[in-house]
Short mmCIF file of N, CA, C and O in Angstrom, two decimals:
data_model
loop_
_atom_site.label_atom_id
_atom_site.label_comp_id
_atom_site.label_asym_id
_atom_site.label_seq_id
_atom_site.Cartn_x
_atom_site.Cartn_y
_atom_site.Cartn_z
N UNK A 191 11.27 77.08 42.42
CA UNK A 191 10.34 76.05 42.81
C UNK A 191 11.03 75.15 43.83
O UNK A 191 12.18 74.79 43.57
N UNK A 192 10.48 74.78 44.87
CA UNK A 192 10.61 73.77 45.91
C UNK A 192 11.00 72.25 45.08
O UNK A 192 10.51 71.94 43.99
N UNK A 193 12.05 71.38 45.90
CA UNK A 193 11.95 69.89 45.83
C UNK A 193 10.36 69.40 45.88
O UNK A 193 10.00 68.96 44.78
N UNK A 194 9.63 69.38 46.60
CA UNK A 194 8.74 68.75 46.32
C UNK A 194 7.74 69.29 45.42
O UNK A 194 7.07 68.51 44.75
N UNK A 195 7.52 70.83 45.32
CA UNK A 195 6.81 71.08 43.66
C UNK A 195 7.56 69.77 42.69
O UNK A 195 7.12 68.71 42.24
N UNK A 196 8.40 70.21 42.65
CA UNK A 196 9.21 69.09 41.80
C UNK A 196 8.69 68.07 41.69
O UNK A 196 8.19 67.70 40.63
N UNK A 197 8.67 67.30 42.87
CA UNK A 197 8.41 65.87 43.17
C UNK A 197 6.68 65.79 42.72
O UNK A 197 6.28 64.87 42.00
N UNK A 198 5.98 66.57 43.11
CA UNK A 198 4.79 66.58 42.84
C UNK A 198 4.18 66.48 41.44
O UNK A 198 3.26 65.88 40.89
N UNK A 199 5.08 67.31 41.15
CA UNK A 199 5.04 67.37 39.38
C UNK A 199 5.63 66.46 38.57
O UNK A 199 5.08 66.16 37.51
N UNK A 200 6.67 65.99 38.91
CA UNK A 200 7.30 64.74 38.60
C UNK A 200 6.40 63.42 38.56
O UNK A 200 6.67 62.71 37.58
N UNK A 201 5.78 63.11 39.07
CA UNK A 201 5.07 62.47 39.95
C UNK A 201 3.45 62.36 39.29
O UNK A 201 2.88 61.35 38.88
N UNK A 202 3.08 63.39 39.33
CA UNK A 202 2.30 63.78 38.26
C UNK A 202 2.15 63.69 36.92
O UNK A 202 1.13 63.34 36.33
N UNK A 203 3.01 63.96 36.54
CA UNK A 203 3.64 64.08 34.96
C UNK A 203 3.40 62.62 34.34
O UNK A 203 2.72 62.41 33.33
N UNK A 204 4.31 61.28 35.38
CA UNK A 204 4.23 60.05 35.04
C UNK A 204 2.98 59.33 35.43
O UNK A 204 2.90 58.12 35.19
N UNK A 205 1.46 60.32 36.33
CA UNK A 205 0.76 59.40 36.00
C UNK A 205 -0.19 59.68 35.01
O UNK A 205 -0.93 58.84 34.50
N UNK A 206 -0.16 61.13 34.70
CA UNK A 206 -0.79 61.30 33.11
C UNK A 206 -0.68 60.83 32.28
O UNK A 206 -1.57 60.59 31.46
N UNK A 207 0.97 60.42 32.16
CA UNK A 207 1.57 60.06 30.78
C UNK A 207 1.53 58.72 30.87
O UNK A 207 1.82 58.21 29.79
N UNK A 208 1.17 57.49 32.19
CA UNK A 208 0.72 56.32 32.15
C UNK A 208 -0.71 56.09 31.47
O UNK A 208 -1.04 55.36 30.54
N UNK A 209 -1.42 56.98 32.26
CA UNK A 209 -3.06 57.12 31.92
C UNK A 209 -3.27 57.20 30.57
O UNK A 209 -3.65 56.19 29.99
N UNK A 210 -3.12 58.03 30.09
CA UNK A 210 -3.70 58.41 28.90
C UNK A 210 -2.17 57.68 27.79
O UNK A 210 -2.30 57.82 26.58
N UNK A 211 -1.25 57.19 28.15
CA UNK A 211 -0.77 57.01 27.20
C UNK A 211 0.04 55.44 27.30
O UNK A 211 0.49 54.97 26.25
N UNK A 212 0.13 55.05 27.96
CA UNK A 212 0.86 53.62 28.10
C UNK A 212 -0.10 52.93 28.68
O UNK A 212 0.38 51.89 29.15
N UNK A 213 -1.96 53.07 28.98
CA UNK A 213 -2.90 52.33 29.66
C UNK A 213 -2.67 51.37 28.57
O UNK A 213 -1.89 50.49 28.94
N UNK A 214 -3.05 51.24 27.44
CA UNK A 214 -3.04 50.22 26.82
C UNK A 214 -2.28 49.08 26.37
O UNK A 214 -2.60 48.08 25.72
N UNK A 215 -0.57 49.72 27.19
CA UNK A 215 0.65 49.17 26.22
C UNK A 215 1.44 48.17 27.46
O UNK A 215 2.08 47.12 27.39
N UNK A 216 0.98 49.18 28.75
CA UNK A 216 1.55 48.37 30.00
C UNK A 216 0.91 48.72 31.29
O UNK A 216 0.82 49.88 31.70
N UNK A 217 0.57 47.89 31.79
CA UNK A 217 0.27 48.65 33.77
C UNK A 217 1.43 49.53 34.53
O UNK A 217 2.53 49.92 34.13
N UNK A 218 0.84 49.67 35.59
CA UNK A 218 1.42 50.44 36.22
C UNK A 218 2.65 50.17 36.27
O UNK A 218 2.98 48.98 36.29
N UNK A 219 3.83 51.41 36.32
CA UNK A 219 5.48 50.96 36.70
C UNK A 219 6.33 51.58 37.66
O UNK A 219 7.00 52.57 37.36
N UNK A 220 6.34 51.06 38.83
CA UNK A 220 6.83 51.78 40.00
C UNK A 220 7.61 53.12 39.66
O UNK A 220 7.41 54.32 39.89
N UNK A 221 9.25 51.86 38.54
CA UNK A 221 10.73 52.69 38.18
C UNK A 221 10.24 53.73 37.72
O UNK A 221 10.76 54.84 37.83
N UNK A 222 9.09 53.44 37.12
CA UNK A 222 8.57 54.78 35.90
C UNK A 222 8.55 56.02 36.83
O UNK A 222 9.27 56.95 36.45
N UNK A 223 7.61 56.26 38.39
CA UNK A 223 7.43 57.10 39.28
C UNK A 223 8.94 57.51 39.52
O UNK A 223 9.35 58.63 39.22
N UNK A 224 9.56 56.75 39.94
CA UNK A 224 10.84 56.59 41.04
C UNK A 224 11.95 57.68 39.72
O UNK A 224 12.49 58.74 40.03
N UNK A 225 12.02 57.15 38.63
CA UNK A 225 12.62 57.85 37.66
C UNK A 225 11.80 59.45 37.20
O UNK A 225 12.36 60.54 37.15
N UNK A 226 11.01 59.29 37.05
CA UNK A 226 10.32 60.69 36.58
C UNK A 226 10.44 61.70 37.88
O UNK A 226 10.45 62.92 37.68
N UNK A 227 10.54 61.12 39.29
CA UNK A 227 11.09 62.11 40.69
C UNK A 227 12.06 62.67 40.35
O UNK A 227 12.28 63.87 40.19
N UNK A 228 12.82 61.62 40.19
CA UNK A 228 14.31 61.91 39.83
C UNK A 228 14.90 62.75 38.99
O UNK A 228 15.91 63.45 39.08
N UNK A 229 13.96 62.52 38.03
CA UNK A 229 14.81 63.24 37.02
C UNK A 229 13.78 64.74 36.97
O UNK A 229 14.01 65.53 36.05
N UNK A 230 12.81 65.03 37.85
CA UNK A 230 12.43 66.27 38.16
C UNK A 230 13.07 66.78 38.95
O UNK A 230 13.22 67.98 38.74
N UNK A 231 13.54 66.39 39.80
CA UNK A 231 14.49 67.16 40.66
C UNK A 231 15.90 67.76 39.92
O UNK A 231 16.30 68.92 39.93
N UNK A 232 16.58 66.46 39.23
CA UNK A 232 18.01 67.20 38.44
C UNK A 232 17.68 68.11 37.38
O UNK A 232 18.63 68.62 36.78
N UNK A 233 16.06 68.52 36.88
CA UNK A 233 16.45 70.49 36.30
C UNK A 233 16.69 71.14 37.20
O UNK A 233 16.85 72.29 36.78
N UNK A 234 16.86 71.07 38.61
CA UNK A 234 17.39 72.64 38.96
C UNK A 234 18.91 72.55 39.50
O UNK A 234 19.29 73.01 40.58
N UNK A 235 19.41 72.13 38.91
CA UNK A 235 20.83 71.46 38.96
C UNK A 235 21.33 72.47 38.78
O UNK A 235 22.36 72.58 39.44
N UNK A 236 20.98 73.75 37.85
CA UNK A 236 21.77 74.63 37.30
C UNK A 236 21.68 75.82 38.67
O UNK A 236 22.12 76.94 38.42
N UNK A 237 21.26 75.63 39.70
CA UNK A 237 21.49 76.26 40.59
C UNK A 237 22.14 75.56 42.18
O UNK A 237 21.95 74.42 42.61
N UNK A 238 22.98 76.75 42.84
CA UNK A 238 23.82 75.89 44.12
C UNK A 238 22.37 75.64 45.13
O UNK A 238 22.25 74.74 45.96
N UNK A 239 21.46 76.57 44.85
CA UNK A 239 20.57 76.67 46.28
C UNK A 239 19.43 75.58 46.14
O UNK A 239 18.56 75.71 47.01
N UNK A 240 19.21 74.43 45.16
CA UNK A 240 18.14 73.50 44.86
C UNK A 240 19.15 72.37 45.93
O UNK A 240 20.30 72.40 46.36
N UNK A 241 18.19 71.59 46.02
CA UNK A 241 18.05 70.04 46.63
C UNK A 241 19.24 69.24 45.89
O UNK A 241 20.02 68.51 46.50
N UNK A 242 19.28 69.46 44.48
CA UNK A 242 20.37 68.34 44.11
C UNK A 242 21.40 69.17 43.74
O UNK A 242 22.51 68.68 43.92
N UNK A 243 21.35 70.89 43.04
CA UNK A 243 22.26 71.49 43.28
C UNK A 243 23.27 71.32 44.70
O UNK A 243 24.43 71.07 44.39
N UNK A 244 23.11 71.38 45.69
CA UNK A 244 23.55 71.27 47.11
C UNK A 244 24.33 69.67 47.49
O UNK A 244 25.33 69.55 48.19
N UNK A 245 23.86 68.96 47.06
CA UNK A 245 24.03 67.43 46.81
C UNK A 245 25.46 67.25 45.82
O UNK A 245 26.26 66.32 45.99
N UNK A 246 25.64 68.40 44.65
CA UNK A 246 26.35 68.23 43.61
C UNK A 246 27.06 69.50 43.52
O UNK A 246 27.23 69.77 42.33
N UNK A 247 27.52 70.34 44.25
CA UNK A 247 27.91 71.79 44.27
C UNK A 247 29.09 71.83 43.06
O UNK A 247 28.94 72.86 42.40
N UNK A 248 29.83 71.28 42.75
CA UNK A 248 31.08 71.26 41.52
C UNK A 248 29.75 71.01 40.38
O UNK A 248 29.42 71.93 39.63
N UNK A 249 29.28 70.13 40.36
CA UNK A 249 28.91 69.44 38.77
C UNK A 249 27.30 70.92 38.35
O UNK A 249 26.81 71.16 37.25
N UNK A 250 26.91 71.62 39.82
CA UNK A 250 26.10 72.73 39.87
C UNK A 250 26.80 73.89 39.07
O UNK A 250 26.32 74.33 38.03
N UNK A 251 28.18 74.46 39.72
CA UNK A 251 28.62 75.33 39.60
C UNK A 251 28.89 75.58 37.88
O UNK A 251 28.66 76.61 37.24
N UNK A 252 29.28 74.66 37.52
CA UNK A 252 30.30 74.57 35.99
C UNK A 252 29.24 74.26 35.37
O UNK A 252 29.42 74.44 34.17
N UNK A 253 27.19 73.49 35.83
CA UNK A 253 26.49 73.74 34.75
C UNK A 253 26.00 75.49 34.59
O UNK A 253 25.75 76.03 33.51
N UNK A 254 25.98 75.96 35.50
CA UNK A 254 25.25 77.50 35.35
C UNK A 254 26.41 77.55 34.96
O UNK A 254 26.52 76.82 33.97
N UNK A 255 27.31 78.02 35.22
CA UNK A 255 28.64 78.61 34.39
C UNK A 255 28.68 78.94 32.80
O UNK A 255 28.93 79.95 32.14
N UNK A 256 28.21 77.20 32.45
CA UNK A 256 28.00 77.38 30.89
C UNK A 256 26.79 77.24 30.16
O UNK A 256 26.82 77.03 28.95
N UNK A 257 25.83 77.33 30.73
CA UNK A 257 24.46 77.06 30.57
C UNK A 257 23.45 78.19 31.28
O UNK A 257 22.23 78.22 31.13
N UNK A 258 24.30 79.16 32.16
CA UNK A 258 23.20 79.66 32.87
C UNK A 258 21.61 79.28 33.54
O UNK A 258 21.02 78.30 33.08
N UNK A 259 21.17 79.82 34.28
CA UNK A 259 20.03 79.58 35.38
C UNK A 259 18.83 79.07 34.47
O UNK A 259 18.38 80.04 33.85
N UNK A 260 18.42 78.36 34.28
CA UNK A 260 17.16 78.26 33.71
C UNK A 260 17.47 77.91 32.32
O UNK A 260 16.51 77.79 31.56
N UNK A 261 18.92 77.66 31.77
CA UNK A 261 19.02 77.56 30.12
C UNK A 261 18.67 76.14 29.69
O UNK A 261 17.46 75.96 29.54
N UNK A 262 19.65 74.83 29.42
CA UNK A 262 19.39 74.04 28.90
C UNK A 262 19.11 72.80 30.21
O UNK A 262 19.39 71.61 30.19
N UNK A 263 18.63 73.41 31.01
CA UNK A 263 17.46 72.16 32.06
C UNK A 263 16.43 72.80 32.39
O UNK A 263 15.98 72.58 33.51
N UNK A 264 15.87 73.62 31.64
CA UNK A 264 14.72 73.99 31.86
C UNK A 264 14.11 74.35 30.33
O UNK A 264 13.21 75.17 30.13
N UNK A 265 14.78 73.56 29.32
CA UNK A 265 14.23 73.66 27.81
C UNK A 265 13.60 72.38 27.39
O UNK A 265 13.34 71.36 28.03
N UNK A 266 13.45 72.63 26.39
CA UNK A 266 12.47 71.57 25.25
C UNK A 266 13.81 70.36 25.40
O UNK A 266 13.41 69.19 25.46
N UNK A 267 15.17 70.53 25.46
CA UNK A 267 15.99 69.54 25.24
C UNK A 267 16.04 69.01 26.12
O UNK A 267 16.32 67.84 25.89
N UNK A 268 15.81 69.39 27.92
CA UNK A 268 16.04 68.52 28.84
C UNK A 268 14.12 67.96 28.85
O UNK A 268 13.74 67.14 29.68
N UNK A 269 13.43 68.40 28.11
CA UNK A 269 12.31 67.78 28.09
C UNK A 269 11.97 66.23 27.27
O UNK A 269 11.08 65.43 27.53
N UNK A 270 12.95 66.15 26.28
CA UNK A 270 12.60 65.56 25.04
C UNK A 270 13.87 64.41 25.96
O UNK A 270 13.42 63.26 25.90
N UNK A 271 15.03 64.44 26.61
CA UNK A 271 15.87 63.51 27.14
C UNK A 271 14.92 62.89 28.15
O UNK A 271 14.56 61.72 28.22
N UNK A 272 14.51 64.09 29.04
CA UNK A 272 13.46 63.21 29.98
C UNK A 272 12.46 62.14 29.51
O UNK A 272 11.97 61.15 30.06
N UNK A 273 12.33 62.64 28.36
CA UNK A 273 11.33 61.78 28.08
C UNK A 273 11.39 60.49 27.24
O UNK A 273 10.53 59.66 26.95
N UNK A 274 13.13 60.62 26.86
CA UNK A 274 14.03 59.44 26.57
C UNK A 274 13.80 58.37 27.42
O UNK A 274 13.43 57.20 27.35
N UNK A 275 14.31 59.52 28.59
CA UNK A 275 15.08 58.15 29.41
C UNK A 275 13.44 57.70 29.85
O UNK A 275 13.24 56.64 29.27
N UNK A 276 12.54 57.99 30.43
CA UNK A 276 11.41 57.29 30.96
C UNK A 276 10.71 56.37 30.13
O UNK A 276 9.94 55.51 30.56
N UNK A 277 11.06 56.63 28.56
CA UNK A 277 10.52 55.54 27.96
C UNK A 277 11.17 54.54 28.10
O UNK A 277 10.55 53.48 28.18
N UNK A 278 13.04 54.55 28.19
CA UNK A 278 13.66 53.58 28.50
C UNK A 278 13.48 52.32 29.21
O UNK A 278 14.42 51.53 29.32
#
């Protein structure tokens, strides 16, 4: 998937999860967008040829190394952190 699938989806993601789920608790939150980009882009970390892989080529290499392509940033666990930190 492309940086900006990413971004799109990222992006996306936080205004569903505003809409239907924080309409009542808070308005709109910029960081909320700006963070949910962000942290769509660092799952494909586990590869050299992504946007932030390329940005991070050491901290890329040694995650596929021990995690392989698609393992733990593209699971339920980097889902459930993401969704740590954005409640943060």
């Amino acid at each position: 998937m492309l940086v900006r699938n990413h971004v799109v989806f990222g992006a996306g993601s936080w205004m569903a999860f505003e809409h239907f789920v924080l309409s009542q608790v808070v308005g709109s939150t910029p960081l909320g967008y700006v963070v949910a980009i962000a942290l769509s882009t660092v799952m494909d970390i586990d590869t050299n040829h992504s946007f932030i892989g390329r940005r991070l080529p050491v901290l890329s290499h040694l995650i596929r190394f021990v995690f392989g392509h698609r393992g733990l940033t593209h699971s339920a666990i980097a889902v459930a952190i993401t969704g740590v930190a954005l409640h943060l």
